[in-house]
């Protein structure tokens, strides 16, 4: 059955990481999104997990939109096999466009860039700039310390306990896809975000 979401952004590493489970998860997410009829919005590169998600979505007949800043075109080896590729003038406009195009966000294992993208999208939700679902896919516990950082901020009085509800985390790809289907079938939040306010 097609998912009610038409476009979902995936944030993940521009490297493969050291555990085979990370590549397996990236491949399964790409395939799962394609099979659910969901367009993949991602960082436009052909490297690491991000390239793997895009390749898997394309191999399963999915639609892929990449968004890459011009200065990363060569470093992240721009993917020339995707249906739509937008080259932006900066990192900020890349993230803004990915945000505007996506109805929900999936976070897979990654490094500093992935952390940045995750915290930014969570922060924007905290600021009520949007109300789009954010799902962290906690493959082999890679996100435990990231979530612990948020818990510590709450415990130390730097964040409201409600910050924990700004995102969800699931243990694996099947759980992520199942949750996405439920969220897609739920009534759309009214606040889908206005990129002009970011
Ligand atoms: P990484 O998780 O560090 O491999 O990066 C994953 C993605 O995030 C890549 O597409 C990077 O281009 C992107 N990225 C890296 N650094 C930043 C940053 N400071 N702000 C936003 N995105 C970033």
mmCIF file of C-alpha atoms and ligand atoms in Angstrom:
data_model
loop_
_atom_site.group_PDB
_atom_site.id
_atom_site.type_symbol
_atom_site.label_atom_id
_atom_site.label_comp_id
_atom_site.label_asym_id
_atom_site.label_seq_id
_atom_site.Cartn_x
_atom_site.Cartn_y
_atom_site.Cartn_z
ATOM 1 C CA UNK A 1 0.000 0.000 0.000
ATOM 2 C CA UNK A 2 1.472 3.397 -0.870
ATOM 3 C CA UNK A 3 2.491 5.488 2.118
ATOM 4 C CA UNK A 4 0.638 8.753 2.623
ATOM 5 C CA UNK A 5 3.946 10.608 2.817
ATOM 6 C CA UNK A 6 5.131 11.523 -0.631
ATOM 7 C CA UNK A 7 8.613 12.821 0.294
ATOM 8 C CA UNK A 8 10.898 11.956 3.205
ATOM 9 C CA UNK A 9 14.429 13.269 3.884
ATOM 10 C CA UNK A 10 17.185 10.964 5.078
ATOM 11 C CA UNK A 11 20.202 12.304 6.987
ATOM 12 C CA UNK A 12 23.142 9.903 7.268
ATOM 13 C CA UNK A 13 26.894 9.556 6.984
ATOM 14 C CA UNK A 14 29.012 10.479 3.999
ATOM 15 C CA UNK A 15 31.173 7.545 5.109
ATOM 16 C CA UNK A 16 30.156 3.907 5.516
ATOM 17 C CA UNK A 17 31.098 3.679 9.176
ATOM 18 C CA UNK A 18 32.818 0.666 10.664
ATOM 19 C CA UNK A 19 29.886 -1.699 11.184
ATOM 20 C CA UNK A 20 28.322 -3.751 8.367
ATOM 21 C CA UNK A 21 24.900 -3.177 9.932
ATOM 22 C CA UNK A 22 25.094 0.489 8.938
ATOM 23 C CA UNK A 23 25.322 -0.244 5.218
ATOM 24 C CA UNK A 24 22.621 -2.891 5.541
ATOM 25 C CA UNK A 25 20.339 -0.333 7.175
ATOM 26 C CA UNK A 26 21.033 2.341 4.544
ATOM 27 C CA UNK A 27 20.259 -0.130 1.773
ATOM 28 C CA UNK A 28 17.083 -1.321 3.479
ATOM 29 C CA UNK A 29 15.854 2.247 4.031
ATOM 30 C CA UNK A 30 16.420 3.211 0.398
ATOM 31 C CA UNK A 31 14.613 0.112 -0.813
ATOM 32 C CA UNK A 32 11.817 0.491 1.745
ATOM 33 C CA UNK A 33 11.119 4.105 0.816
ATOM 34 C CA UNK A 34 11.006 3.220 -2.879
ATOM 35 C CA UNK A 35 8.659 0.294 -2.258
ATOM 36 C CA UNK A 36 6.381 2.550 -0.229
ATOM 37 C CA UNK A 37 6.245 5.027 -3.120
ATOM 38 C CA UNK A 38 8.043 7.713 -1.107
ATOM 39 C CA UNK A 39 10.418 10.120 -2.847
ATOM 40 C CA UNK A 40 13.821 10.227 -1.158
ATOM 41 C CA UNK A 41 15.253 13.660 -0.395
ATOM 42 C CA UNK A 42 18.909 13.458 0.526
ATOM 43 C CA UNK A 43 22.239 15.254 0.361
ATOM 44 C CA UNK A 44 22.938 14.441 -3.291
ATOM 45 C CA UNK A 45 26.246 12.667 -2.800
ATOM 46 C CA UNK A 46 27.432 9.343 -4.142
ATOM 47 C CA UNK A 47 29.574 8.444 -1.144
ATOM 48 C CA UNK A 48 29.134 6.470 2.053
ATOM 49 C CA UNK A 49 25.733 5.664 3.485
ATOM 50 C CA UNK A 50 24.114 8.571 1.664
ATOM 51 C CA UNK A 51 25.147 7.142 -1.691
ATOM 52 C CA UNK A 52 23.982 3.696 -0.578
ATOM 53 C CA UNK A 53 20.502 4.947 0.377
ATOM 54 C CA UNK A 54 20.133 6.654 -3.007
ATOM 55 C CA UNK A 55 21.444 3.645 -4.958
ATOM 56 C CA UNK A 56 19.082 1.275 -3.156
ATOM 57 C CA UNK A 57 16.094 3.548 -3.754
ATOM 58 C CA UNK A 58 16.947 3.840 -7.454
ATOM 59 C CA UNK A 59 17.512 0.086 -7.793
ATOM 60 C CA UNK A 60 14.037 -0.498 -6.357
ATOM 61 C CA UNK A 61 12.460 1.886 -8.858
ATOM 62 C CA UNK A 62 12.131 4.857 -6.499
ATOM 63 C CA UNK A 63 12.374 8.571 -7.074
ATOM 64 C CA UNK A 64 15.378 10.378 -5.622
ATOM 65 C CA UNK A 65 15.999 14.107 -5.209
ATOM 66 C CA UNK A 66 19.499 15.166 -4.207
ATOM 67 C CA UNK A 67 20.398 18.582 -2.829
ATOM 68 C CA UNK A 68 24.099 19.415 -2.771
ATOM 69 C CA UNK A 69 26.003 22.657 -2.218
ATOM 70 C CA UNK A 70 28.302 23.511 -5.107
ATOM 71 C CA UNK A 71 31.471 23.400 -2.990
ATOM 72 C CA UNK A 72 30.762 19.752 -2.109
ATOM 73 C CA UNK A 73 30.007 18.661 -5.671
ATOM 74 C CA UNK A 74 33.370 17.005 -6.072
ATOM 75 C CA UNK A 75 34.125 16.080 -2.461
ATOM 76 C CA UNK A 76 30.888 14.175 -1.989
ATOM 77 C CA UNK A 77 30.946 13.010 -5.623
ATOM 78 C CA UNK A 78 27.632 14.320 -6.855
ATOM 79 C CA UNK A 79 25.312 11.460 -7.776
ATOM 80 C CA UNK A 80 24.530 11.679 -11.480
ATOM 81 C CA UNK A 81 22.012 8.817 -11.485
ATOM 82 C CA UNK A 82 19.225 10.509 -9.520
ATOM 83 C CA UNK A 83 16.115 11.917 -11.180
ATOM 84 C CA UNK A 84 16.457 15.371 -9.667
ATOM 85 C CA UNK A 85 19.596 17.098 -8.468
ATOM 86 C CA UNK A 86 19.678 20.633 -7.132
ATOM 87 C CA UNK A 87 22.986 22.423 -6.621
ATOM 88 C CA UNK A 88 22.717 25.117 -3.975
ATOM 89 C CA UNK A 89 25.024 28.038 -3.246
ATOM 90 C CA UNK A 90 25.596 27.141 0.400
ATOM 91 C CA UNK A 91 25.190 24.548 3.129
ATOM 92 C CA UNK A 92 22.390 26.635 4.583
ATOM 93 C CA UNK A 93 20.347 26.713 1.400
ATOM 94 C CA UNK A 94 20.895 22.971 1.024
ATOM 95 C CA UNK A 95 19.436 22.284 4.451
ATOM 96 C CA UNK A 96 16.625 24.769 3.904
ATOM 97 C CA UNK A 97 15.610 23.126 0.628
ATOM 98 C CA UNK A 98 15.782 19.603 2.079
ATOM 99 C CA UNK A 99 13.633 20.816 4.951
ATOM 100 C CA UNK A 100 11.075 22.443 2.659
ATOM 101 C CA UNK A 101 10.752 19.395 0.396
ATOM 102 C CA UNK A 102 10.363 16.761 3.129
ATOM 103 C CA UNK A 103 7.255 15.810 5.086
ATOM 104 C CA UNK A 104 9.239 13.767 7.603
ATOM 105 C CA UNK A 105 12.892 13.106 8.490
ATOM 106 C CA UNK A 106 14.779 9.867 9.023
ATOM 107 C CA UNK A 107 18.176 9.863 10.708
ATOM 108 C CA UNK A 108 20.556 6.964 10.086
ATOM 109 C CA UNK A 109 24.081 6.499 11.462
ATOM 110 C CA UNK A 110 26.525 9.228 10.569
ATOM 111 C CA UNK A 111 29.117 11.664 11.795
ATOM 112 C CA UNK A 112 29.298 15.345 12.598
ATOM 113 C CA UNK A 113 27.310 16.448 9.549
ATOM 114 C CA UNK A 114 24.523 14.053 10.493
ATOM 115 C CA UNK A 115 24.568 15.315 14.093
ATOM 116 C CA UNK A 116 24.350 18.885 12.834
ATOM 117 C CA UNK A 117 21.406 18.116 10.560
ATOM 118 C CA UNK A 118 19.637 16.183 13.306
ATOM 119 C CA UNK A 119 20.058 18.843 15.981
ATOM 120 C CA UNK A 120 19.025 21.540 13.553
ATOM 121 C CA UNK A 121 15.790 19.858 12.523
ATOM 122 C CA UNK A 122 14.986 18.996 16.156
ATOM 123 C CA UNK A 123 15.757 22.572 17.204
ATOM 124 C CA UNK A 124 13.541 24.003 14.484
ATOM 125 C CA UNK A 125 10.733 21.816 15.811
ATOM 126 C CA UNK A 126 11.445 23.033 19.351
ATOM 127 C CA UNK A 127 11.112 26.591 18.023
ATOM 128 C CA UNK A 128 7.771 25.593 16.457
ATOM 129 C CA UNK A 129 9.022 26.392 12.981
ATOM 130 C CA UNK A 130 7.594 23.057 11.870
ATOM 131 C CA UNK A 131 5.824 19.993 13.185
ATOM 132 C CA UNK A 132 7.160 17.312 10.882
ATOM 133 C CA UNK A 133 8.030 13.889 12.369
ATOM 134 C CA UNK A 134 11.693 13.105 13.078
ATOM 135 C CA UNK A 135 12.655 9.436 13.412
ATOM 136 C CA UNK A 136 16.110 8.433 14.600
ATOM 137 C CA UNK A 137 16.941 4.900 13.508
ATOM 138 C CA UNK A 138 19.181 3.653 16.300
ATOM 139 C CA UNK A 139 21.094 0.917 14.463
ATOM 140 C CA UNK A 140 23.215 -1.029 16.972
ATOM 141 C CA UNK A 141 22.791 1.796 19.466
ATOM 142 C CA UNK A 142 24.783 4.373 17.441
ATOM 143 C CA UNK A 143 22.402 7.145 18.573
ATOM 144 C CA UNK A 144 22.501 6.335 22.293
ATOM 145 C CA UNK A 145 25.052 9.024 23.117
ATOM 146 C CA UNK A 146 23.284 11.592 20.949
ATOM 147 C CA UNK A 147 20.048 10.954 22.847
ATOM 148 C CA UNK A 148 21.964 10.926 26.151
ATOM 149 C CA UNK A 149 23.244 14.407 25.308
ATOM 150 C CA UNK A 150 19.675 15.638 25.048
ATOM 151 C CA UNK A 151 18.703 13.831 28.265
ATOM 152 C CA UNK A 152 21.607 15.494 30.050
ATOM 153 C CA UNK A 153 20.491 18.922 28.802
ATOM 154 C CA UNK A 154 17.031 18.193 30.227
ATOM 155 C CA UNK A 155 18.451 16.931 33.527
ATOM 156 C CA UNK A 156 20.624 20.038 33.810
ATOM 157 C CA UNK A 157 17.690 22.341 33.201
ATOM 158 C CA UNK A 158 18.847 23.520 29.768
ATOM 159 C CA UNK A 159 15.927 21.945 27.928
ATOM 160 C CA UNK A 160 12.332 21.283 28.811
ATOM 161 C CA UNK A 161 11.412 17.609 29.389
ATOM 162 C CA UNK A 162 9.030 17.985 26.445
ATOM 163 C CA UNK A 163 12.135 18.119 24.225
ATOM 164 C CA UNK A 164 12.104 14.324 24.381
ATOM 165 C CA UNK A 165 8.883 14.363 22.338
ATOM 166 C CA UNK A 166 10.413 16.363 19.490
ATOM 167 C CA UNK A 167 11.788 13.172 17.959
ATOM 168 C CA UNK A 168 11.235 9.438 18.131
ATOM 169 C CA UNK A 169 13.780 6.677 17.993
ATOM 170 C CA UNK A 170 13.344 3.161 16.731
ATOM 171 C CA UNK A 171 15.737 0.232 16.844
ATOM 172 C CA UNK A 172 15.845 -0.846 13.224
ATOM 173 C CA UNK A 173 14.704 -0.256 9.667
ATOM 174 C CA UNK A 174 11.512 -2.383 9.732
ATOM 175 C CA UNK A 175 10.393 -0.438 12.826
ATOM 176 C CA UNK A 176 11.201 2.846 11.089
ATOM 177 C CA UNK A 177 9.227 1.946 7.976
ATOM 178 C CA UNK A 178 6.281 0.705 10.059
ATOM 179 C CA UNK A 179 6.280 3.906 12.098
ATOM 180 C CA UNK A 180 6.486 5.993 8.945
ATOM 181 C CA UNK A 181 3.399 4.243 7.617
ATOM 182 C CA UNK A 182 1.454 5.020 10.809
ATOM 183 C CA UNK A 183 2.638 8.635 10.858
ATOM 184 C CA UNK A 184 1.810 9.002 7.174
ATOM 185 C CA UNK A 185 -1.742 7.840 7.818
ATOM 186 C CA UNK A 186 -2.213 10.264 10.741
ATOM 187 C CA UNK A 187 -3.774 13.671 10.181
ATOM 188 C CA UNK A 188 -1.170 16.131 8.899
ATOM 189 C CA UNK A 189 0.009 18.682 11.427
ATOM 190 C CA UNK A 190 -1.051 22.167 10.504
ATOM 191 C CA UNK A 191 2.438 23.597 10.914
ATOM 192 C CA UNK A 192 4.379 22.195 7.974
ATOM 193 C CA UNK A 193 6.998 24.897 8.168
ATOM 194 C CA UNK A 194 7.803 28.057 6.349
ATOM 195 C CA UNK A 195 11.380 28.038 5.039
ATOM 196 C CA UNK A 196 11.248 31.832 4.844
ATOM 197 C CA UNK A 197 11.169 31.981 8.651
ATOM 198 C CA UNK A 198 14.328 29.914 9.104
HETATM 199 P P1 LIG B 1 28.743 13.215 7.998
HETATM 200 O O1 LIG B 1 27.707 12.662 8.931
HETATM 201 O O2 LIG B 1 29.738 14.101 8.697
HETATM 202 O O3 LIG B 1 29.374 12.191 7.129
HETATM 203 O O4 LIG B 1 27.955 14.201 7.030
HETATM 204 C C1 LIG B 1 26.738 13.803 6.473
HETATM 205 C C2 LIG B 1 26.212 14.873 5.605
HETATM 206 O O5 LIG B 1 26.108 16.077 6.354
HETATM 207 C C3 LIG B 1 27.087 15.183 4.406
HETATM 208 O O6 LIG B 1 26.255 15.375 3.281
HETATM 209 C C4 LIG B 1 27.744 16.488 4.764
HETATM 210 O O7 LIG B 1 27.926 17.309 3.635
HETATM 211 C C5 LIG B 1 26.737 17.116 5.649
HETATM 212 N N1 LIG B 1 27.396 18.028 6.565
HETATM 213 C C6 LIG B 1 28.663 18.006 7.005
HETATM 214 N N2 LIG B 1 28.934 19.031 7.824
HETATM 215 C C7 LIG B 1 27.806 19.758 7.906
HETATM 216 C C8 LIG B 1 27.453 20.950 8.570
HETATM 217 N N3 LIG B 1 28.279 21.635 9.335
HETATM 218 N N4 LIG B 1 26.199 21.384 8.404
HETATM 219 C C9 LIG B 1 25.348 20.682 7.659
HETATM 220 N N5 LIG B 1 25.617 19.562 7.012
HETATM 221 C C10 LIG B 1 26.829 19.097 7.124
#
